[in-house]
PDB file of C-alpha atoms in Angstrom:
ATOM      1  CA  MET A  73       2.033  24.711  28.877  1.00  0.00           C
ATOM      2  CA  GLN A  74       1.092  22.794  25.721  1.00  0.00           C
ATOM      3  CA  TRP A  75      -2.021  20.632  25.705  1.00  0.00           C
ATOM      4  CA  ILE A  76      -0.060  17.406  25.220  1.00  0.00           C
ATOM      5  CA  GLN A  77       1.571  17.761  28.621  1.00  0.00           C
ATOM      6  CA  TYR A  78      -1.820  17.219  30.237  1.00  0.00           C
ATOM      7  CA  LEU A  79      -2.073  13.793  28.609  1.00  0.00           C
ATOM      8  CA  GLU A  80       1.493  12.506  28.295  1.00  0.00           C
ATOM      9  CA  ASN A  81       1.222  10.363  31.427  1.00  0.00           C
ATOM     10  CA  THR A  82      -2.174   8.959  30.408  1.00  0.00           C
ATOM     11  CA  ARG A  83      -2.153   5.493  28.869  1.00  0.00           C
ATOM     12  CA  ASN A  84      -5.170   6.236  26.683  1.00  0.00           C
ATOM     13  CA  PHE A  85      -7.660   9.037  26.256  1.00  0.00           C
ATOM     14  CA  ASN A  86     -10.691  10.018  24.201  1.00  0.00           C
ATOM     15  CA  ARG A  87     -11.762  13.060  22.194  1.00  0.00           C
ATOM     16  CA  ALA A  88     -13.289  14.743  25.256  1.00  0.00           C
ATOM     17  CA  ASP A  89      -9.981  14.351  27.116  1.00  0.00           C
ATOM     18  CA  ILE A  90      -8.118  15.979  24.222  1.00  0.00           C
ATOM     19  CA  MET A  91     -10.595  18.867  24.127  1.00  0.00           C
ATOM     20  CA  ASN A  92     -10.214  19.341  27.886  1.00  0.00           C
ATOM     21  CA  ALA A  93      -6.442  19.343  27.521  1.00  0.00           C
ATOM     22  CA  PHE A  94      -6.651  22.086  24.907  1.00  0.00           C
ATOM     23  CA  GLU A  95      -8.877  24.164  27.164  1.00  0.00           C
ATOM     24  CA  ALA A  96      -6.598  23.593  30.172  1.00  0.00           C
ATOM     25  CA  SER A  97      -3.677  24.916  28.131  1.00  0.00           C
ATOM     26  CA  GLY A  98      -5.647  28.036  27.298  1.00  0.00           C
ATOM     27  CA  GLU A  99      -6.654  27.076  23.750  1.00  0.00           C
ATOM     28  CA  LYS A 100     -10.377  26.929  23.084  1.00  0.00           C
ATOM     29  CA  LEU A 101     -11.442  25.289  19.829  1.00  0.00           C
ATOM     30  CA  GLY A 102     -14.792  25.058  18.107  1.00  0.00           C
ATOM     31  CA  SER A 103     -15.938  21.674  16.819  1.00  0.00           C
ATOM     32  CA  PRO A 104     -14.828  22.120  13.158  1.00  0.00           C
ATOM     33  CA  LEU A 105     -11.358  23.362  14.120  1.00  0.00           C
ATOM     34  CA  PHE A 106     -10.991  20.635  16.745  1.00  0.00           C
ATOM     35  CA  LYS A 107     -11.793  17.929  14.180  1.00  0.00           C
ATOM     36  CA  LYS A 108      -9.222  19.439  11.826  1.00  0.00           C
ATOM     37  CA  LYS A 109      -6.560  19.573  14.554  1.00  0.00           C
ATOM     38  CA  LEU A 110      -7.363  16.016  15.609  1.00  0.00           C
ATOM     39  CA  GLN A 111      -6.835  14.731  12.074  1.00  0.00           C
ATOM     40  CA  GLN A 112      -3.607  16.715  11.754  1.00  0.00           C
ATOM     41  CA  MET A 113      -2.301  15.141  14.973  1.00  0.00           C
ATOM     42  CA  LEU A 114      -3.202  11.668  13.718  1.00  0.00           C
ATOM     43  CA  ASP A 115      -1.562  12.315  10.333  1.00  0.00           C
ATOM     44  CA  SER A 116       1.632  13.652  11.930  1.00  0.00           C
ATOM     45  CA  GLY A 117       1.875  10.825  14.465  1.00  0.00           C
ATOM     46  CA  THR A 118       1.568  13.123  17.479  1.00  0.00           C
ATOM     47  CA  ILE A 119      -1.215  10.861  18.673  1.00  0.00           C
ATOM     48  CA  ALA A 120      -2.419   7.477  17.400  1.00  0.00           C
ATOM     49  CA  ARG A 121      -5.803   5.777  17.300  1.00  0.00           C
ATOM     50  CA  ILE A 122      -5.887   2.578  19.350  1.00  0.00           C
ATOM     51  CA  GLY A 123      -9.624   1.951  19.373  1.00  0.00           C
ATOM     52  CA  ARG A 124     -13.047   3.462  18.919  1.00  0.00           C
ATOM     53  CA  ASN A 125     -12.756   6.988  20.371  1.00  0.00           C
ATOM     54  CA  ALA A 126      -9.507   5.889  22.021  1.00  0.00           C
ATOM     55  CA  TYR A 127      -6.098   7.441  21.412  1.00  0.00           C
ATOM     56  CA  CYS A 128      -2.595   7.389  22.835  1.00  0.00           C
ATOM     57  CA  ILE A 129       0.703   9.205  22.585  1.00  0.00           C
ATOM     58  CA  PRO A 130       3.055   6.762  20.778  1.00  0.00           C
ATOM     59  CA  GLU A 131       5.810   5.393  23.006  1.00  0.00           C
ATOM     60  CA  ASN A 132       9.351   4.186  22.324  1.00  0.00           C
ATOM     61  CA  GLY A 133       9.282   4.919  18.635  1.00  0.00           C
ATOM     62  CA  GLU A 134       6.116   2.961  17.822  1.00  0.00           C
ATOM     63  CA  LYS A 135       4.575   4.093  14.552  1.00  0.00           C
ATOM     64  CA  PRO A 136       1.770   3.287  12.082  1.00  0.00           C
ATOM     65  CA  TYR A 137       2.280  -0.057  10.357  1.00  0.00           C
ATOM     66  CA  SER A 138       3.624  -0.086   6.815  1.00  0.00           C
ATOM     67  CA  TYR A 139       5.064  -2.783   4.592  1.00  0.00           C
ATOM     68  CA  GLN A 140       6.832  -2.783   1.222  1.00  0.00           C
ATOM     69  CA  TYR A 141       5.130  -5.478  -0.814  1.00  0.00           C
ATOM     70  CA  SER A 142       7.116  -7.723  -3.146  1.00  0.00           C
ATOM     71  CA  ASP A 143       7.018  -7.221  -6.902  1.00  0.00           C
ATOM     72  CA  LEU A 144       4.939 -10.383  -7.239  1.00  0.00           C
ATOM     73  CA  ALA A 145       2.326  -9.202  -4.723  1.00  0.00           C
ATOM     74  CA  ASN A 146       2.011  -5.854  -6.481  1.00  0.00           C
ATOM     75  CA  GLU A 147       1.740  -7.617  -9.830  1.00  0.00           C
ATOM     76  CA  VAL A 148      -1.012  -9.926  -8.566  1.00  0.00           C
ATOM     77  CA  ALA A 149      -2.916  -6.940  -7.190  1.00  0.00           C
ATOM     78  CA  GLU A 150      -2.640  -5.168 -10.543  1.00  0.00           C
ATOM     79  CA  VAL A 151      -3.837  -8.222 -12.465  1.00  0.00           C
ATOM     80  CA  ILE A 152      -6.882  -8.620 -10.219  1.00  0.00           C
ATOM     81  CA  SER A 153      -7.718  -4.905 -10.234  1.00  0.00           C
ATOM     82  CA  GLU A 154      -7.659  -4.804 -14.027  1.00  0.00           C
ATOM     83  CA  ALA A 155      -9.695  -7.984 -14.505  1.00  0.00           C
ATOM     84  CA  HIS A 156     -12.130  -7.385 -11.635  1.00  0.00           C
ATOM     85  CA  PRO A 157     -12.190  -3.624 -10.934  1.00  0.00           C
ATOM     86  CA  LEU A 158     -15.040  -3.751  -8.379  1.00  0.00           C
ATOM     87  CA  LEU A 159     -13.688  -6.718  -6.430  1.00  0.00           C
ATOM     88  CA  MET A 160     -12.725  -6.384  -2.794  1.00  0.00           C
ATOM     89  CA  PHE A 161      -9.598  -8.371  -1.961  1.00  0.00           C
ATOM     90  CA  SER A 162      -6.674  -8.444   0.450  1.00  0.00           C
ATOM     91  CA  ILE A 163      -3.094  -9.661   0.062  1.00  0.00           C
ATOM     92  CA  SER A 164      -0.700 -10.847   2.754  1.00  0.00           C
ATOM     93  CA  GLU A 165       2.735 -12.362   2.222  1.00  0.00           C
ATOM     94  CA  LEU A 166       4.352 -15.056   4.309  1.00  0.00           C
ATOM     95  CA  ILE A 167       7.604 -13.064   4.417  1.00  0.00           C
ATOM     96  CA  GLN A 168       5.616 -10.135   5.791  1.00  0.00           C
ATOM     97  CA  VAL A 169       6.137 -11.506   9.308  1.00  0.00           C
ATOM     98  CA  ASN A 170       9.926 -11.766   8.969  1.00  0.00           C
ATOM     99  CA  GLU A 171      10.487  -8.506  10.833  1.00  0.00           C
ATOM    100  CA  PHE A 172       8.851 -10.085  13.893  1.00  0.00           C
ATOM    101  CA  THR A 173      10.315 -13.607  13.860  1.00  0.00           C
ATOM    102  CA  ASN A 174      13.539 -15.036  15.271  1.00  0.00           C
ATOM    103  CA  HIS A 175      13.881 -17.502  12.396  1.00  0.00           C
ATOM    104  CA  GLN A 176      13.646 -15.827   9.004  1.00  0.00           C
ATOM    105  CA  ILE A 177      11.332 -17.291   6.385  1.00  0.00           C
ATOM    106  CA  ALA A 178      13.228 -17.798   3.138  1.00  0.00           C
ATOM    107  CA  HIS A 179      10.405 -18.845   0.808  1.00  0.00           C
ATOM    108  CA  ASN A 180       7.401 -16.660   0.139  1.00  0.00           C
ATOM    109  CA  ILE A 181       3.678 -17.386  -0.261  1.00  0.00           C
ATOM    110  CA  ILE A 182       1.073 -14.913  -1.476  1.00  0.00           C
ATOM    111  CA  PHE A 183      -2.120 -15.241   0.570  1.00  0.00           C
ATOM    112  CA  LEU A 184      -4.932 -13.730  -1.457  1.00  0.00           C
ATOM    113  CA  SER A 185      -8.316 -13.260   0.234  1.00  0.00           C
ATOM    114  CA  VAL A 186     -11.300 -12.608  -2.026  1.00  0.00           C
ATOM    115  CA  GLU A 187     -15.057 -12.503  -1.760  1.00  0.00           C
ATOM    116  CA  TYR A 188     -16.302 -16.094  -1.637  1.00  0.00           C
ATOM    117  CA  ASP A 189     -18.724 -15.973  -4.562  1.00  0.00           C
ATOM    118  CA  VAL A 190     -16.093 -14.753  -7.038  1.00  0.00           C
ATOM    119  CA  ALA A 191     -13.154 -16.923  -5.932  1.00  0.00           C
ATOM    120  CA  ASP A 192     -13.544 -19.227  -8.938  1.00  0.00           C
ATOM    121  CA  PHE A 193     -13.364 -16.303 -11.359  1.00  0.00           C
ATOM    122  CA  VAL A 194     -10.240 -14.951  -9.666  1.00  0.00           C
ATOM    123  CA  PHE A 195      -8.679 -18.400  -9.802  1.00  0.00           C
ATOM    124  CA  ASP A 196      -9.368 -18.606 -13.549  1.00  0.00           C
ATOM    125  CA  THR A 197      -7.816 -15.160 -14.048  1.00  0.00           C
ATOM    126  CA  LEU A 198      -4.634 -15.961 -12.153  1.00  0.00           C
ATOM    127  CA  LYS A 199      -4.043 -19.509 -13.384  1.00  0.00           C
ATOM    128  CA  GLU A 200      -3.724 -18.180 -16.923  1.00  0.00           C
ATOM    129  CA  LYS A 201      -0.917 -15.819 -15.936  1.00  0.00           C
ATOM    130  CA  TYR A 202       0.666 -18.052 -13.285  1.00  0.00           C
ATOM    131  CA  PRO A 203       0.034 -21.625 -14.521  1.00  0.00           C
ATOM    132  CA  GLY A 204       0.635 -24.262 -11.879  1.00  0.00           C
ATOM    133  CA  LYS A 205       1.263 -21.670  -9.180  1.00  0.00           C
ATOM    134  CA  VAL A 206      -2.261 -20.956  -7.916  1.00  0.00           C
ATOM    135  CA  LEU A 207      -4.252 -22.948  -5.342  1.00  0.00           C
ATOM    136  CA  LEU A 208      -7.913 -22.314  -4.501  1.00  0.00           C
ATOM    137  CA  ASN A 209      -8.956 -23.024  -0.900  1.00  0.00           C
ATOM    138  CA  PRO A 210      -6.457 -25.887  -0.554  1.00  0.00           C
ATOM    139  CA  SER A 211      -6.517 -28.301   2.339  1.00  0.00           C
ATOM    140  CA  VAL A 212      -3.381 -28.594   4.439  1.00  0.00           C
ATOM    141  CA  GLU A 213      -2.577 -31.839   2.636  1.00  0.00           C
ATOM    142  CA  LEU A 214      -2.860 -30.260  -0.830  1.00  0.00           C
ATOM    143  CA  PHE A 215      -0.918 -27.250   0.378  1.00  0.00           C
ATOM    144  CA  HIS A 216       2.039 -29.462   1.305  1.00  0.00           C
ATOM    145  CA  GLN A 217       1.681 -31.592  -1.810  1.00  0.00           C
ATOM    146  CA  TYR A 218       1.864 -28.667  -4.227  1.00  0.00           C
ATOM    147  CA  TRP A 219       3.940 -26.227  -2.179  1.00  0.00           C
ATOM    148  CA  TYR A 220       6.704 -24.253  -3.809  1.00  0.00           C
ATOM    149  CA  ASP A 221       8.203 -20.785  -3.532  1.00  0.00           C
ATOM    150  CA  ASN A 222       6.002 -17.826  -4.546  1.00  0.00           C
ATOM    151  CA  MET A 223       2.832 -19.866  -4.800  1.00  0.00           C
ATOM    152  CA  ILE A 224      -0.470 -17.970  -4.693  1.00  0.00           C
ATOM    153  CA  VAL A 225      -3.115 -19.273  -2.290  1.00  0.00           C
ATOM    154  CA  ILE A 226      -6.669 -17.996  -2.725  1.00  0.00           C
ATOM    155  CA  GLY A 227      -8.911 -18.014   0.335  1.00  0.00           C
ATOM    156  CA  LYS A 228     -12.105 -16.436   1.611  1.00  0.00           C
ATOM    157  CA  LEU A 229     -12.182 -12.759   2.546  1.00  0.00           C
ATOM    158  CA  ILE A 230     -13.900 -12.429   5.911  1.00  0.00           C
ATOM    159  CA  THR A 231     -16.717  -9.875   5.978  1.00  0.00           C
ATOM    160  CA  GLU A 232     -15.594  -6.485   7.340  1.00  0.00           C
ATOM    161  CA  ALA A 233     -11.918  -7.465   7.222  1.00  0.00           C
ATOM    162  CA  PRO A 234      -9.691  -4.418   7.961  1.00  0.00           C
ATOM    163  CA  LYS A 235      -8.715  -2.507   4.818  1.00  0.00           C
ATOM    164  CA  GLY A 236      -5.321  -0.947   4.190  1.00  0.00           C
ATOM    165  CA  LYS A 237      -4.962   2.807   4.541  1.00  0.00           C
ATOM    166  CA  LEU A 238      -2.815   3.402   1.440  1.00  0.00           C
ATOM    167  CA  GLN A 239      -4.428   0.717  -0.712  1.00  0.00           C
ATOM    168  CA  PRO A 240      -7.596  -1.185   0.263  1.00  0.00           C
ATOM    169  CA  TRP A 241      -5.921  -4.497  -0.623  1.00  0.00           C
ATOM    170  CA  HIS A 242      -3.018  -3.948   1.763  1.00  0.00           C
ATOM    171  CA  ALA A 243      -3.252  -6.136   4.858  1.00  0.00           C
ATOM    172  CA  ARG A 244      -3.300  -4.155   8.077  1.00  0.00           C
ATOM    173  CA  ILE A 245      -1.228  -5.462  10.949  1.00  0.00           C
ATOM    174  CA  GLU A 246      -4.427  -6.141  12.909  1.00  0.00           C
ATOM    175  CA  LYS A 247      -5.637  -8.507  10.182  1.00  0.00           C
ATOM    176  CA  ILE A 248      -2.304 -10.310   9.985  1.00  0.00           C
ATOM    177  CA  LEU A 249      -2.142 -10.901  13.742  1.00  0.00           C
ATOM    178  CA  VAL A 250      -5.582 -12.478  13.733  1.00  0.00           C
ATOM    179  CA  ASP A 251      -5.014 -14.499  10.555  1.00  0.00           C
ATOM    180  CA  ILE A 252      -1.754 -16.100  11.670  1.00  0.00           C
ATOM    181  CA  MET A 253      -3.593 -17.574  14.652  1.00  0.00           C
ATOM    182  CA  ASN A 254      -6.638 -18.763  12.729  1.00  0.00           C
ATOM    183  CA  GLU A 255      -5.663 -19.686   9.173  1.00  0.00           C
ATOM    184  CA  PRO A 256      -4.478 -23.328   9.009  1.00  0.00           C
ATOM    185  CA  LEU A 257      -1.993 -22.552   6.224  1.00  0.00           C
ATOM    186  CA  TRP A 258      -0.435 -19.695   8.201  1.00  0.00           C
ATOM    187  CA  LEU A 259      -0.126 -22.041  11.162  1.00  0.00           C
ATOM    188  CA  GLU A 260       1.515 -24.618   8.912  1.00  0.00           C
ATOM    189  CA  SER A 261       4.046 -22.025   7.738  1.00  0.00           C
ATOM    190  CA  ILE A 262       5.027 -20.395  11.034  1.00  0.00           C
ATOM    191  CA  SER A 263       6.239 -22.186  14.136  1.00  0.00           C
ATOM    192  CA  GLU A 264       3.749 -21.824  16.967  1.00  0.00           C
ATOM    193  CA  SER A 265       6.655 -20.940  19.258  1.00  0.00           C
ATOM    194  CA  GLU A 266       7.160 -17.763  17.202  1.00  0.00           C
ATOM    195  CA  LEU A 267       3.665 -16.392  17.882  1.00  0.00           C
ATOM    196  CA  PRO A 268       4.386 -14.691  21.242  1.00  0.00           C
ATOM    197  CA  THR A 269       7.420 -12.912  19.762  1.00  0.00           C
ATOM    198  CA  ILE A 270       5.427 -11.822  16.714  1.00  0.00           C
ATOM    199  CA  PHE A 271       2.737 -10.257  18.883  1.00  0.00           C
ATOM    200  CA  GLU A 272       5.153  -8.629  21.300  1.00  0.00           C
ATOM    201  CA  ASP A 273       7.290  -7.125  18.535  1.00  0.00           C
ATOM    202  CA  ALA A 274       4.237  -5.947  16.592  1.00  0.00           C
ATOM    203  CA  PHE A 275       2.796  -4.150  19.626  1.00  0.00           C
ATOM    204  CA  GLU A 276       6.199  -2.685  20.488  1.00  0.00           C
ATOM    205  CA  ARG A 277       7.006  -1.384  17.008  1.00  0.00           C
ATOM    206  CA  TYR A 278       3.592  -0.306  15.770  1.00  0.00           C
ATOM    207  CA  THR A 279       0.477   1.369  17.067  1.00  0.00           C
ATOM    208  CA  ILE A 280      -2.199  -1.310  17.114  1.00  0.00           C
ATOM    209  CA  ASP A 281      -5.871  -0.374  16.811  1.00  0.00           C
ATOM    210  CA  GLU A 282      -7.174  -2.748  19.461  1.00  0.00           C
ATOM    211  CA  SER A 283     -10.834  -2.218  18.572  1.00  0.00           C
ATOM    212  CA  CYS A 284     -10.035  -3.139  14.973  1.00  0.00           C
ATOM    213  CA  LEU A 285      -8.010  -6.154  16.118  1.00  0.00           C
ATOM    214  CA  PHE A 286     -10.693  -7.642  18.323  1.00  0.00           C
ATOM    215  CA  ARG A 287     -13.577  -6.700  16.045  1.00  0.00           C
ATOM    216  CA  TYR A 288     -11.943  -8.687  13.249  1.00  0.00           C
ATOM    217  CA  ALA A 289     -11.158 -11.530  15.659  1.00  0.00           C
ATOM    218  CA  GLN A 290     -14.830 -11.547  16.616  1.00  0.00           C
ATOM    219  CA  ARG A 291     -15.780 -11.861  12.943  1.00  0.00           C
ATOM    220  CA  ARG A 292     -13.582 -14.966  12.909  1.00  0.00           C
ATOM    221  CA  THR A 293     -15.153 -16.209  16.174  1.00  0.00           C
ATOM    222  CA  ALA A 294     -11.712 -15.986  17.748  1.00  0.00           C
ATOM    223  CA  GLU A 295     -11.897 -12.981  20.063  1.00  0.00           C
ATOM    224  CA  LYS A 296     -11.890 -14.935  23.341  1.00  0.00           C
ATOM    225  CA  ARG A 297      -9.010 -17.144  22.219  1.00  0.00           C
ATOM    226  CA  LEU A 298      -7.013 -14.118  21.060  1.00  0.00           C
ATOM    227  CA  ARG A 299      -7.505 -12.277  24.346  1.00  0.00           C
ATOM    228  CA  THR A 300      -6.518 -15.382  26.307  1.00  0.00           C
ATOM    229  CA  PHE A 301      -3.421 -15.874  24.164  1.00  0.00           C
ATOM    230  CA  ILE A 302      -2.291 -12.261  24.608  1.00  0.00           C
ATOM    231  CA  SER A 303      -2.917 -12.397  28.349  1.00  0.00           C
ATOM    232  CA  ASP A 304      -1.379 -15.809  29.061  1.00  0.00           C
ATOM    233  CA  HIS A 305       1.427 -16.103  26.508  1.00  0.00           C
ATOM    234  CA  THR A 306       2.747 -12.606  25.796  1.00  0.00           C
ATOM    235  CA  ALA A 307       4.006  -9.564  27.661  1.00  0.00           C
ATOM    236  CA  VAL A 308       1.657  -7.293  25.719  1.00  0.00           C
ATOM    237  CA  LYS A 309      -0.257  -4.809  27.860  1.00  0.00           C
ATOM    238  CA  LEU A 310      -3.456  -3.778  26.134  1.00  0.00           C
ATOM    239  CA  ARG A 311      -4.280  -0.076  26.313  1.00  0.00           C
ATOM    240  CA  THR A 312      -8.031  -0.378  25.993  1.00  0.00           C
ATOM    241  CA  LYS A 313     -10.589  -2.190  28.082  1.00  0.00           C
ATOM    242  CA  ARG A 314     -12.928  -4.846  26.727  1.00  0.00           C
TER     243      ARG A 314
END
């Protein structure tokens, strides 16, 4: 019997559970080999990380989140990386949520999050290449006043925001789910009635790192509100405990 059969009916498990499953199947592993096997299983998608020392066997085709950024988003990232090579930043696109919404968003917005103390420098860099298309920390009123397709909105990068796995500037799904509930401009761009569907589809299609999700929500002082929203307004069943 393979080790995975000892865990396939378990909603979540930790490293000790995986080690015990290996031993129960007759395979004893030392610590270095176990760590190597664990990483191989994560890389292959056999198991997925859903929290701190918490794993699951993906169900119903759920997979790690990935997104093909638009040419404009990639271009903006390249411009910033060349002008400010040590800068930490993150990019999300409004159309990034289209795969989760009932009503498709036709016009895109680039949401660029940067470290607060260098936002002015980034703004100066981008306004030269994209004149009239860049807004720095706009109010909702200014956002509507100057809105047009493919605008670039610069905002503050929250400390310890989740980093992408392929590129640090890629927005992880955990960050997007928190941002769309807390950023006024996201809330102005997406109907509130779409939020339950977005969360339910995201959790159904992708493996969500719940520790990452709520840790970032906590950084935004929104953890309690996020947990209440998931519990009261969605069919999402969290795998990990608080």
